[in-house]
Amino acid sequence: MEIRGRQMKRAALAAALPLALAACSGAPSDGDIKAALLADQKRSEAQAEALAAGSGPAADMVRQLSAQSRVEVVSAHKLGCKEDGEKAYRCDVEVEVSRGGKTVKAPPASIRLVKGSDGWMAQR
């Protein structure tokens, strides 16, 4: 009886091992991709705000363009990833964005993601 229990435990471990290794494959997850896109968006918004910090017609124009082009990343779905250097992957993704309360799915795009000390970063 005890031998049979050990065999069942080994079988369960053998079945779970490929799943555990797949989870550690290194490629970014859907959540990692969304977080990287959101971080990139925040950096872009901060740059636009810095440009619009002054006064005058140019600053007003930058503020207006920034407000009109603002979108929110709703979701990111990884279609596939390939290694693209050390700690880097090129991923094909589908992204849903919301603008003015309307959500649309953008066409699939290829994004390079690099793993840094603060997590995944999107590169253009």
PDB file of C-alpha atoms in Angstrom:
ATOM      1  CA  MET A   1       0.000   0.000   0.000  1.00  0.00           C
ATOM      2  CA  GLU A   2       2.809   2.414   0.874  1.00  0.00           C
ATOM      3  CA  ILE A   3       4.631   1.678  -2.404  1.00  0.00           C
ATOM      4  CA  ARG A   4       1.486   2.479  -4.384  1.00  0.00           C
ATOM      5  CA  GLY A   5       1.163   5.834  -2.565  1.00  0.00           C
ATOM      6  CA  ARG A   6       4.749   6.727  -3.460  1.00  0.00           C
ATOM      7  CA  GLN A   7       4.159   5.790  -7.090  1.00  0.00           C
ATOM      8  CA  MET A   8       1.110   8.046  -7.215  1.00  0.00           C
ATOM      9  CA  LYS A   9       3.085  10.932  -5.691  1.00  0.00           C
ATOM     10  CA  ARG A  10       5.872  10.436  -8.240  1.00  0.00           C
ATOM     11  CA  ALA A  11       3.354  10.334 -11.089  1.00  0.00           C
ATOM     12  CA  ALA A  12       1.726  13.536  -9.852  1.00  0.00           C
ATOM     13  CA  LEU A  13       5.132  15.218  -9.548  1.00  0.00           C
ATOM     14  CA  ALA A  14       6.132  14.076 -13.040  1.00  0.00           C
ATOM     15  CA  ALA A  15       2.879  15.465 -14.446  1.00  0.00           C
ATOM     16  CA  ALA A  16       3.290  18.812 -12.659  1.00  0.00           C
ATOM     17  CA  LEU A  17       6.972  19.317 -13.539  1.00  0.00           C
ATOM     18  CA  PRO A  18       6.473  20.386 -17.190  1.00  0.00           C
ATOM     19  CA  LEU A  19       3.862  22.931 -16.097  1.00  0.00           C
ATOM     20  CA  ALA A  20       6.205  24.360 -13.479  1.00  0.00           C
ATOM     21  CA  LEU A  21       9.068  24.583 -15.972  1.00  0.00           C
ATOM     22  CA  ALA A  22       6.831  26.261 -18.552  1.00  0.00           C
ATOM     23  CA  ALA A  23       5.874  28.903 -15.983  1.00  0.00           C
ATOM     24  CA  CYS A  24       9.581  29.657 -15.488  1.00  0.00           C
ATOM     25  CA  SER A  25      10.347  29.901 -19.210  1.00  0.00           C
ATOM     26  CA  GLY A  26      11.286  33.529 -18.848  1.00  0.00           C
ATOM     27  CA  ALA A  27       8.956  35.061 -21.429  1.00  0.00           C
ATOM     28  CA  PRO A  28       6.706  37.855 -20.157  1.00  0.00           C
ATOM     29  CA  SER A  29       3.098  37.044 -19.290  1.00  0.00           C
ATOM     30  CA  ASP A  30       0.017  38.961 -20.453  1.00  0.00           C
ATOM     31  CA  GLY A  31       0.106  40.842 -17.134  1.00  0.00           C
ATOM     32  CA  ASP A  32       3.806  41.676 -17.570  1.00  0.00           C
ATOM     33  CA  ILE A  33       3.131  43.035 -21.056  1.00  0.00           C
ATOM     34  CA  LYS A  34       0.210  45.162 -19.883  1.00  0.00           C
ATOM     35  CA  ALA A  35       2.287  46.540 -16.983  1.00  0.00           C
ATOM     36  CA  ALA A  36       5.158  47.400 -19.364  1.00  0.00           C
ATOM     37  CA  LEU A  37       2.770  49.185 -21.739  1.00  0.00           C
ATOM     38  CA  LEU A  38       1.195  51.124 -18.858  1.00  0.00           C
ATOM     39  CA  ALA A  39       4.644  52.161 -17.580  1.00  0.00           C
ATOM     40  CA  ASP A  40       5.628  53.297 -21.093  1.00  0.00           C
ATOM     41  CA  GLN A  41       2.380  55.251 -21.336  1.00  0.00           C
ATOM     42  CA  LYS A  42       3.051  56.979 -17.987  1.00  0.00           C
ATOM     43  CA  ARG A  43       6.551  57.971 -19.144  1.00  0.00           C
ATOM     44  CA  SER A  44       5.110  59.438 -22.351  1.00  0.00           C
ATOM     45  CA  GLU A  45       2.445  61.350 -20.423  1.00  0.00           C
ATOM     46  CA  ALA A  46       5.088  62.737 -18.039  1.00  0.00           C
ATOM     47  CA  GLN A  47       7.148  63.952 -21.012  1.00  0.00           C
ATOM     48  CA  ALA A  48       4.076  65.626 -22.533  1.00  0.00           C
ATOM     49  CA  GLU A  49       3.267  67.284 -19.199  1.00  0.00           C
ATOM     50  CA  ALA A  50       6.836  68.568 -18.944  1.00  0.00           C
ATOM     51  CA  LEU A  51       6.543  70.082 -22.429  1.00  0.00           C
ATOM     52  CA  ALA A  52       3.212  71.663 -21.508  1.00  0.00           C
ATOM     53  CA  ALA A  53       4.466  73.051 -18.191  1.00  0.00           C
ATOM     54  CA  GLY A  54       5.100  76.472 -19.648  1.00  0.00           C
ATOM     55  CA  SER A  55       2.615  79.030 -20.828  1.00  0.00           C
ATOM     56  CA  GLY A  56       1.774  80.341 -24.233  1.00  0.00           C
ATOM     57  CA  PRO A  57       0.321  78.958 -27.438  1.00  0.00           C
ATOM     58  CA  ALA A  58       2.832  76.111 -27.837  1.00  0.00           C
ATOM     59  CA  ALA A  59       2.197  74.800 -24.312  1.00  0.00           C
ATOM     60  CA  ASP A  60      -1.566  75.097 -24.845  1.00  0.00           C
ATOM     61  CA  MET A  61      -1.283  73.105 -28.071  1.00  0.00           C
ATOM     62  CA  VAL A  62       0.758  70.352 -26.383  1.00  0.00           C
ATOM     63  CA  ARG A  63      -1.807  70.106 -23.555  1.00  0.00           C
ATOM     64  CA  GLN A  64      -4.676  69.885 -26.029  1.00  0.00           C
ATOM     65  CA  LEU A  65      -2.973  67.243 -28.183  1.00  0.00           C
ATOM     66  CA  SER A  66      -2.035  65.236 -25.105  1.00  0.00           C
ATOM     67  CA  ALA A  67      -5.613  65.256 -23.819  1.00  0.00           C
ATOM     68  CA  GLN A  68      -7.017  64.251 -27.218  1.00  0.00           C
ATOM     69  CA  SER A  69      -4.602  61.367 -27.711  1.00  0.00           C
ATOM     70  CA  ARG A  70      -4.840  59.909 -24.194  1.00  0.00           C
ATOM     71  CA  VAL A  71      -5.816  56.221 -24.195  1.00  0.00           C
ATOM     72  CA  GLU A  72      -6.030  53.618 -21.454  1.00  0.00           C
ATOM     73  CA  VAL A  73      -4.612  50.120 -21.914  1.00  0.00           C
ATOM     74  CA  VAL A  74      -7.454  47.765 -20.967  1.00  0.00           C
ATOM     75  CA  SER A  75      -5.824  44.411 -21.720  1.00  0.00           C
ATOM     76  CA  ALA A  76      -2.870  42.812 -23.469  1.00  0.00           C
ATOM     77  CA  HIS A  77      -2.908  39.291 -24.904  1.00  0.00           C
ATOM     78  CA  LYS A  78       0.363  37.617 -25.874  1.00  0.00           C
ATOM     79  CA  LEU A  79       0.126  35.763 -29.188  1.00  0.00           C
ATOM     80  CA  GLY A  80       3.700  34.500 -28.985  1.00  0.00           C
ATOM     81  CA  CYS A  81       7.230  35.482 -27.950  1.00  0.00           C
ATOM     82  CA  LYS A  82      10.737  34.716 -29.204  1.00  0.00           C
ATOM     83  CA  GLU A  83      13.999  35.392 -27.422  1.00  0.00           C
ATOM     84  CA  ASP A  84      15.618  38.583 -28.709  1.00  0.00           C
ATOM     85  CA  GLY A  85      18.863  38.938 -26.790  1.00  0.00           C
ATOM     86  CA  GLU A  86      19.770  38.531 -23.146  1.00  0.00           C
ATOM     87  CA  LYS A  87      16.712  39.054 -20.918  1.00  0.00           C
ATOM     88  CA  ALA A  88      14.762  40.279 -23.964  1.00  0.00           C
ATOM     89  CA  TYR A  89      11.843  38.965 -25.986  1.00  0.00           C
ATOM     90  CA  ARG A  90      10.054  40.102 -29.131  1.00  0.00           C
ATOM     91  CA  CYS A  91       6.359  39.439 -28.579  1.00  0.00           C
ATOM     92  CA  ASP A  92       3.383  39.635 -30.901  1.00  0.00           C
ATOM     93  CA  VAL A  93       0.490  41.044 -28.882  1.00  0.00           C
ATOM     94  CA  GLU A  94      -3.112  42.130 -29.205  1.00  0.00           C
ATOM     95  CA  VAL A  95      -4.003  45.133 -27.078  1.00  0.00           C
ATOM     96  CA  GLU A  96      -7.397  46.532 -26.142  1.00  0.00           C
ATOM     97  CA  VAL A  97      -7.455  50.258 -25.470  1.00  0.00           C
ATOM     98  CA  SER A  98     -10.132  52.618 -24.232  1.00  0.00           C
ATOM     99  CA  ARG A  99     -10.476  56.201 -25.372  1.00  0.00           C
ATOM    100  CA  GLY A 100     -13.362  58.411 -24.407  1.00  0.00           C
ATOM    101  CA  GLY A 101     -15.266  55.462 -22.939  1.00  0.00           C
ATOM    102  CA  LYS A 102     -15.011  53.422 -26.153  1.00  0.00           C
ATOM    103  CA  THR A 103     -12.941  50.220 -26.083  1.00  0.00           C
ATOM    104  CA  VAL A 104     -11.315  48.959 -29.269  1.00  0.00           C
ATOM    105  CA  LYS A 105      -8.935  46.120 -30.090  1.00  0.00           C
ATOM    106  CA  ALA A 106      -5.816  47.382 -31.823  1.00  0.00           C
ATOM    107  CA  PRO A 107      -4.322  45.305 -34.649  1.00  0.00           C
ATOM    108  CA  PRO A 108      -1.652  42.816 -33.523  1.00  0.00           C
ATOM    109  CA  ALA A 109       1.735  44.446 -33.013  1.00  0.00           C
ATOM    110  CA  SER A 110       5.282  43.283 -32.370  1.00  0.00           C
ATOM    111  CA  ILE A 111       6.811  44.681 -29.179  1.00  0.00           C
ATOM    112  CA  ARG A 112      10.296  44.148 -27.768  1.00  0.00           C
ATOM    113  CA  LEU A 113      10.328  43.664 -23.999  1.00  0.00           C
ATOM    114  CA  VAL A 114      13.450  43.771 -21.849  1.00  0.00           C
ATOM    115  CA  LYS A 115      13.647  42.504 -18.268  1.00  0.00           C
ATOM    116  CA  GLY A 116      15.176  45.197 -16.071  1.00  0.00           C
ATOM    117  CA  SER A 117      15.628  45.565 -12.326  1.00  0.00           C
ATOM    118  CA  ASP A 118      12.141  47.123 -12.076  1.00  0.00           C
ATOM    119  CA  GLY A 119      10.438  44.484 -14.233  1.00  0.00           C
ATOM    120  CA  TRP A 120       9.620  44.333 -17.933  1.00  0.00           C
ATOM    121  CA  MET A 121      10.051  47.443 -20.100  1.00  0.00           C
ATOM    122  CA  ALA A 122       8.579  47.946 -23.563  1.00  0.00           C
ATOM    123  CA  GLN A 123      10.965  49.185 -26.250  1.00  0.00           C
ATOM    124  CA  ARG A 124       9.989  50.642 -29.581  1.00  0.00           C
TER     125      ARG A 124
END
